[in-house]
CSV table of C-alpha atoms in Angstrom, one decimal:
chain,number,residue,atom,x,y,z
A,3,MET,CA,0.0,0.0,0.0
A,4,SER,CA,1.6,3.3,-1.1
A,5,PHE,CA,2.1,6.3,1.1
A,6,SER,CA,-0.5,8.4,-0.8
A,7,ARG,CA,-3.2,5.9,-0.3
A,8,THR,CA,-3.0,5.6,3.4
A,9,VAL,CA,-2.9,9.1,4.9
A,10,VAL,CA,-5.4,11.4,6.5
A,11,LEU,CA,-4.7,14.9,7.7
A,12,VAL,CA,-6.3,16.1,10.8
A,13,SER,CA,-5.7,19.2,12.9
A,14,GLY,CA,-6.0,18.9,16.6
A,15,PHE,CA,-7.2,21.9,18.6
A,16,ALA,CA,-7.3,20.5,22.0
A,17,LEU,CA,-8.4,22.2,25.2
A,18,VAL,CA,-6.8,21.7,28.7
A,19,ALA,CA,-8.4,18.5,29.9
A,20,SER,CA,-9.2,19.7,33.4
A,21,GLY,CA,-11.4,22.5,32.0
A,22,CYS,CA,-13.5,20.6,29.5
A,23,THR,CA,-15.5,18.0,31.2
A,24,GLY,CA,-18.9,19.1,30.0
A,25,GLY,CA,-22.1,19.8,31.9
A,26,THR,CA,-24.9,17.7,33.2
A,27,GLU,CA,-27.9,19.3,31.5
A,28,ALA,CA,-29.2,18.1,28.2
A,29,VAL,CA,-27.8,20.0,25.2
A,30,ASP,CA,-29.8,21.1,22.2
A,31,PHE,CA,-26.9,21.2,19.8
A,32,ASP,CA,-26.7,22.3,16.2
A,33,VAL,CA,-24.3,21.3,13.5
A,34,GLU,CA,-22.4,24.5,13.1
A,35,GLU,CA,-21.6,24.7,16.8
A,36,ILE,CA,-19.9,21.3,16.9
A,37,GLY,CA,-18.2,21.5,13.5
A,38,ALA,CA,-19.8,19.1,11.1
A,39,GLN,CA,-18.0,19.3,7.8
A,40,PRO,CA,-19.7,19.8,4.4
A,41,LEU,CA,-18.1,18.6,1.2
A,42,THR,CA,-15.7,21.2,-0.1
A,43,GLY,CA,-16.1,20.6,-3.8
A,44,ASP,CA,-12.4,21.2,-4.4
A,45,ASP,CA,-9.9,18.9,-6.1
A,46,CYS,CA,-8.9,16.9,-3.0
A,47,GLY,CA,-10.9,13.8,-3.9
A,48,GLY,CA,-14.1,14.7,-2.0
A,49,CYS,CA,-12.3,15.2,1.3
A,50,GLY,CA,-13.8,17.1,4.2
A,51,THR,CA,-12.0,19.9,6.0
A,52,GLY,CA,-12.2,21.5,9.4
A,53,THR,CA,-10.6,21.7,12.8
A,54,ASN,CA,-10.4,18.6,14.9
A,55,GLY,CA,-9.8,18.7,18.7
A,56,LEU,CA,-11.0,16.1,21.1
A,57,PRO,CA,-10.2,16.9,24.7
A,58,SER,CA,-9.0,13.8,26.6
A,59,ALA,CA,-11.4,14.5,29.5
A,60,ASP,CA,-14.4,14.5,27.1
A,61,PHE,CA,-13.3,11.2,25.6
A,62,HIS,CA,-12.7,9.3,28.8
A,63,GLN,CA,-15.7,10.7,30.6
A,64,ASN,CA,-17.9,9.2,27.9
A,65,GLU,CA,-16.0,6.1,27.0
A,66,TRP,CA,-18.5,3.6,28.4
A,67,LYS,CA,-21.4,5.4,26.6
A,68,LEU,CA,-19.5,5.3,23.4
A,69,ARG,CA,-18.8,1.6,23.9
A,70,ASP,CA,-22.6,1.0,24.0
A,71,VAL,CA,-23.2,3.1,20.9
A,72,LEU,CA,-20.5,1.3,18.9
A,73,GLY,CA,-22.4,-1.9,19.5
A,74,GLU,CA,-25.6,-0.7,17.9
A,75,SER,CA,-26.7,0.7,14.6
A,76,VAL,CA,-25.9,4.4,14.7
A,77,VAL,CA,-28.8,5.3,12.4
A,78,GLU,CA,-32.4,4.2,13.0
A,79,THR,CA,-35.7,5.4,11.6
A,80,ASP,CA,-39.0,5.7,13.4
A,81,GLU,CA,-42.4,4.8,12.0
A,82,HIS,CA,-42.5,8.0,10.1
A,83,GLY,CA,-39.1,7.5,8.5
A,84,ASP,CA,-37.4,10.1,10.6
A,85,ILE,CA,-33.8,9.5,11.5
A,86,PHE,CA,-32.7,9.3,15.1
A,87,ALA,CA,-29.8,7.8,17.0
A,88,VAL,CA,-28.2,7.4,20.4
A,89,THR,CA,-30.6,7.2,23.3
A,90,ASN,CA,-28.2,6.1,26.0
A,91,GLY,CA,-27.4,9.6,27.2
A,92,LEU,CA,-24.2,10.2,25.2
A,93,LEU,CA,-25.8,13.3,23.6
A,94,ASP,CA,-27.0,14.8,27.0
A,95,THR,CA,-23.9,16.8,27.6
A,96,GLU,CA,-21.6,19.0,25.5
A,97,ALA,CA,-18.7,16.6,26.2
A,98,GLY,CA,-20.7,13.6,25.0
A,99,VAL,CA,-21.8,15.5,21.8
A,100,ASN,CA,-18.1,16.2,21.2
A,101,VAL,CA,-17.1,12.6,21.5
A,102,PHE,CA,-20.0,11.5,19.2
A,103,LYS,CA,-18.9,14.0,16.7
A,104,TYR,CA,-15.4,12.6,16.5
A,105,ALA,CA,-16.7,9.0,16.4
A,106,LEU,CA,-18.8,9.9,13.4
A,107,ARG,CA,-15.8,11.7,11.7
A,108,CYS,CA,-13.9,8.5,12.1
A,109,GLY,CA,-16.5,5.7,11.7
A,110,VAL,CA,-19.3,6.9,9.4
A,111,ASP,CA,-19.0,7.4,5.7
A,112,GLU,CA,-18.6,11.0,4.5
A,113,ASP,CA,-21.9,12.8,4.0
A,114,GLN,CA,-23.9,10.1,5.7
A,115,VAL,CA,-26.5,11.9,7.8
A,116,VAL,CA,-26.9,10.5,11.3
A,117,VAL,CA,-28.9,12.9,13.4
A,118,LYS,CA,-29.8,16.6,13.1
A,119,ASP,CA,-27.8,16.9,9.9
A,120,LEU,CA,-24.7,15.7,11.6
A,121,THR,CA,-22.7,13.7,9.1
A,122,GLY,CA,-19.8,11.3,9.0
A,123,GLY,CA,-16.3,12.2,8.0
A,124,GLY,CA,-15.3,9.0,6.2
A,125,MET,CA,-11.8,8.8,7.7
A,126,LEU,CA,-12.0,5.0,8.1
A,127,SER,CA,-12.7,2.5,5.3
A,128,THR,CA,-13.6,-0.4,7.6
A,129,THR,CA,-16.6,0.9,9.6
A,130,GLY,CA,-19.2,1.8,7.0
A,131,ALA,CA,-21.6,-0.9,8.3
A,132,TRP,CA,-22.1,1.1,11.5
A,133,VAL,CA,-25.1,2.9,10.0
A,134,THR,CA,-27.1,-0.4,9.9
A,135,VAL,CA,-25.5,-2.8,12.5
A,136,GLY,CA,-23.3,-2.6,15.5
A,137,LEU,CA,-19.6,-2.9,14.9
A,138,GLY,CA,-17.6,-6.0,15.6
A,139,ASP,CA,-14.4,-5.8,17.7
A,140,PRO,CA,-12.0,-5.2,14.8
A,141,ALA,CA,-14.0,-2.2,13.5
A,142,ARG,CA,-14.6,-0.9,17.1
A,143,SER,CA,-10.8,-1.0,17.5
A,144,ASP,CA,-10.4,1.2,14.4
A,145,VAL,CA,-12.8,3.8,15.7
A,146,TYR,CA,-11.0,4.0,19.0
A,147,THR,CA,-7.6,4.2,17.5
A,148,CYS,CA,-8.7,6.9,15.1
A,149,MET,CA,-10.0,8.9,18.0
A,150,LEU,CA,-6.7,8.4,19.9
A,151,GLY,CA,-5.0,10.3,17.1
A,152,HIS,CA,-7.3,13.3,17.8
A,153,LEU,CA,-6.6,13.5,21.6
A,154,ASN,CA,-4.4,16.5,22.6
A,155,PRO,CA,-5.0,18.4,25.8
A,156,SER,CA,-2.3,21.0,25.2
A,157,GLY,CA,-4.6,23.8,24.1
A,158,THR,CA,-2.7,24.4,20.8
A,159,GLU,CA,-3.8,23.6,17.3
A,160,VAL,CA,-1.5,20.8,16.1
A,161,PRO,CA,-1.9,19.3,12.6
A,162,ILE,CA,-1.5,15.5,12.5
A,163,MET,CA,-1.1,13.0,9.7
A,164,MET,CA,-2.4,9.5,10.1
A,165,LYS,CA,-1.5,6.4,8.1
A,166,GLY,CA,-2.8,2.9,8.3
A,167,ALA,CA,-4.7,0.1,6.6
A,168,ALA,CA,-8.0,1.3,8.0
A,169,ILE,CA,-7.6,4.9,6.8
A,170,THR,CA,-9.7,5.9,3.8
A,171,PRO,CA,-7.4,6.8,0.9
A,172,GLY,CA,-7.0,10.5,0.5
A,173,SER,CA,-9.3,11.5,3.3
A,174,HIS,CA,-8.7,14.8,5.1
A,175,SER,CA,-10.1,16.4,8.2
A,176,GLY,CA,-8.1,19.6,8.8
A,177,PRO,CA,-6.5,22.5,6.9
A,178,LEU,CA,-5.5,21.3,3.5
A,179,GLU,CA,-2.8,24.0,3.2
A,180,VAL,CA,-0.5,21.8,5.3
A,181,PRO,CA,1.4,19.8,2.7
A,182,LEU,CA,2.3,16.2,3.3
A,183,SER,CA,6.0,17.2,3.0
A,184,ALA,CA,5.6,19.2,6.2
A,185,PHE,CA,5.0,16.2,8.3
A,186,GLY,CA,8.6,15.2,9.1
A,187,PHE,CA,8.2,14.0,12.7
A,188,GLN,CA,7.3,10.4,13.1
A,189,GLU,CA,5.4,10.3,16.4
A,190,ALA,CA,4.0,6.9,17.2
A,191,VAL,CA,2.0,3.8,16.2
A,192,TRP,CA,-1.3,3.3,18.1
A,193,ALA,CA,-3.6,0.3,18.4
A,194,THR,CA,-6.7,-0.6,20.5
A,195,VAL,CA,-7.2,-4.1,21.9
A,196,ILE,CA,-10.8,-4.9,22.6
A,197,ASP,CA,-11.8,-7.3,25.5
A,198,PRO,CA,-13.9,-9.9,23.8
A,199,LEU,CA,-16.3,-10.3,26.8
A,200,THR,CA,-16.9,-6.7,27.9
A,201,HIS,CA,-15.8,-4.8,24.7
A,202,ARG,CA,-13.7,-2.5,26.9
A,203,PRO,CA,-10.9,-0.9,24.9
A,204,PHE,CA,-7.3,-1.0,26.0
A,205,TYR,CA,-5.0,1.5,24.3
A,206,HIS,CA,-1.4,0.8,23.2
A,207,VAL,CA,1.2,3.1,21.9
A,208,TRP,CA,4.7,2.4,20.4
A,209,PRO,CA,6.7,5.7,20.2
A,210,GLN,CA,8.7,5.8,16.9
A,211,ALA,CA,12.2,6.8,16.0
A,212,HIS,CA,11.8,10.6,15.9
A,213,LEU,CA,9.9,10.7,19.2
A,214,LEU,CA,12.3,8.4,20.9
A,215,SER,CA,15.2,10.5,19.8
A,216,HIS,CA,13.5,13.7,20.9
A,217,CYS,CA,12.4,12.4,24.3
A,218,THR,CA,15.3,10.5,25.5
A,219,ASN,CA,14.2,10.3,29.1
A,220,PRO,CA,11.8,7.3,29.3
A,221,ALA,CA,10.1,8.6,32.4
A,222,LEU,CA,9.4,12.0,30.9
A,223,LEU,CA,8.3,10.4,27.6
A,224,ALA,CA,5.8,8.3,29.5
A,225,VAL,CA,4.4,11.4,31.2
A,226,ALA,CA,4.1,13.2,27.9
A,227,LEU,CA,2.3,10.3,26.2
A,228,ARG,CA,0.0,9.7,29.2
A,229,SER,CA,-0.9,13.4,29.2
A,230,ARG,CA,-1.6,13.3,25.5
A,231,VAL,CA,-4.0,10.4,25.8
A,232,CYS,CA,-5.3,10.4,29.4
A,233,GLY,CA,-5.3,14.1,30.1
A,234,LEU,CA,-3.1,16.3,32.2
A,235,GLY,CA,-2.4,14.8,35.6
A,236,VAL,CA,-4.3,11.6,34.9
A,237,GLN,CA,-2.3,8.5,35.8
A,238,ASP,CA,-4.3,5.7,34.3
A,239,CYS,CA,-6.8,5.5,31.4
A,240,GLY,CA,-6.1,2.0,30.1
A,241,LEU,CA,-3.0,3.1,28.1
A,242,THR,CA,0.1,0.9,27.8
A,243,ILE,CA,3.3,2.6,26.6
A,244,HIS,CA,5.7,0.3,24.8
A,245,SER,CA,8.9,2.5,24.8
A,246,ASN,CA,11.4,-0.3,24.1
A,247,PRO,CA,11.9,-0.5,20.3
A,248,LEU,CA,12.2,-4.3,20.6
A,249,ASP,CA,8.5,-4.3,21.8
A,250,PHE,CA,7.4,-2.9,18.4
A,251,ALA,CA,9.3,-5.6,16.5
A,252,THR,CA,7.7,-8.2,18.6
A,253,ASP,CA,4.1,-6.8,18.8
A,254,CYS,CA,3.7,-5.4,15.3
A,255,SER,CA,4.1,-6.5,11.7
A,256,GLY,CA,3.9,-4.5,8.5
A,257,SER,CA,5.8,-1.6,7.0
A,258,ASP,CA,5.5,2.1,5.8
A,259,GLY,CA,2.9,3.0,8.3
A,260,VAL,CA,0.6,0.1,7.6
A,261,TYR,CA,0.9,-2.1,10.7
A,262,THR,CA,-1.0,-4.8,12.6
A,263,CYS,CA,-0.2,-4.7,16.3
A,264,LEU,CA,-1.3,-7.3,18.9
A,265,GLY,CA,-3.7,-8.6,16.3
A,266,TYR,CA,-5.4,-5.3,15.5
A,267,ARG,CA,-5.0,-2.7,12.7
A,268,ALA,CA,-2.8,0.1,13.9
A,269,ILE,CA,-2.5,3.8,12.9
A,270,GLU,CA,0.7,5.7,12.7
A,271,THR,CA,0.8,9.4,13.4
A,272,TRP,CA,3.2,12.1,12.2
A,273,LEU,CA,3.5,15.7,13.3
A,274,VAL,CA,4.9,18.9,11.6
A,275,THR,CA,8.4,19.0,13.0
A,276,GLU,CA,8.1,22.6,14.2
A,277,ASP,CA,5.0,21.6,16.2
A,278,ARG,CA,6.4,18.7,18.2
A,279,ASP,CA,7.2,20.8,21.3
A,280,GLU,CA,3.5,21.8,21.5
A,281,ILE,CA,2.9,18.3,22.7
A,282,TYR,CA,6.4,17.0,23.8
A,283,GLY,CA,8.2,20.1,24.9
A,284,ALA,CA,8.1,19.0,28.6
A,285,CYS,CA,10.0,15.8,27.9
A,286,VAL,CA,13.1,17.6,26.8
A,287,GLN,CA,15.0,18.7,29.9
């Protein structure tokens, strides 16, 4: 699989995790407020553009509700043919709406209407069945791993390039003015292992060569990665960090960003080199 067929651009505008936990009252959201993307009509192959930024706190606060939603058809119709979805409370808070938005960006085909004109982003090629049936564990894993790539509690807009077997060829969700050639910092390979009984996700990351060279202190690297995924000051969110390069050789197979790790499709992320310290500045001391 060639490089150009397995990349997706996203731009992560993340908020400080401790200040973005959402409310408790029901939210009457509209599409513009939460950033649903229309087709652009340009020459990028029907890609969608916009600003992505999923606060870690939002994600983990609603993880169990998302787990339920992934196991059911995300699109239903009532007796009048009206579309509705998600009745388990995920959409009752702003944080839950935000999580649902990113799940749709990853897991529902582009321009597929789900609820209140909120549409999919088509970033994954393996999860299109979600509009009619619940996802199996391999497809659930793809959604979670795609969402991991969007987590960034630093408060700064950081473009990210994603590569992997599950990525829709040529898909984009972020500013298109960032050329592929700008992504010179190989960050990490990510995968999600799903418990077959509970469907609980367990997250895994293998930092890659550029990140290992940039963050040479293993303890500080672990803090930086845990903050990126779990949120600032959060010690545990089901994340396992494999910082020994020998672990990657043992756990993963494949090449050129297209990997299978621990039996699941993985996603590799790249950063613009100049932006690396927005996420990993604290690990260089």
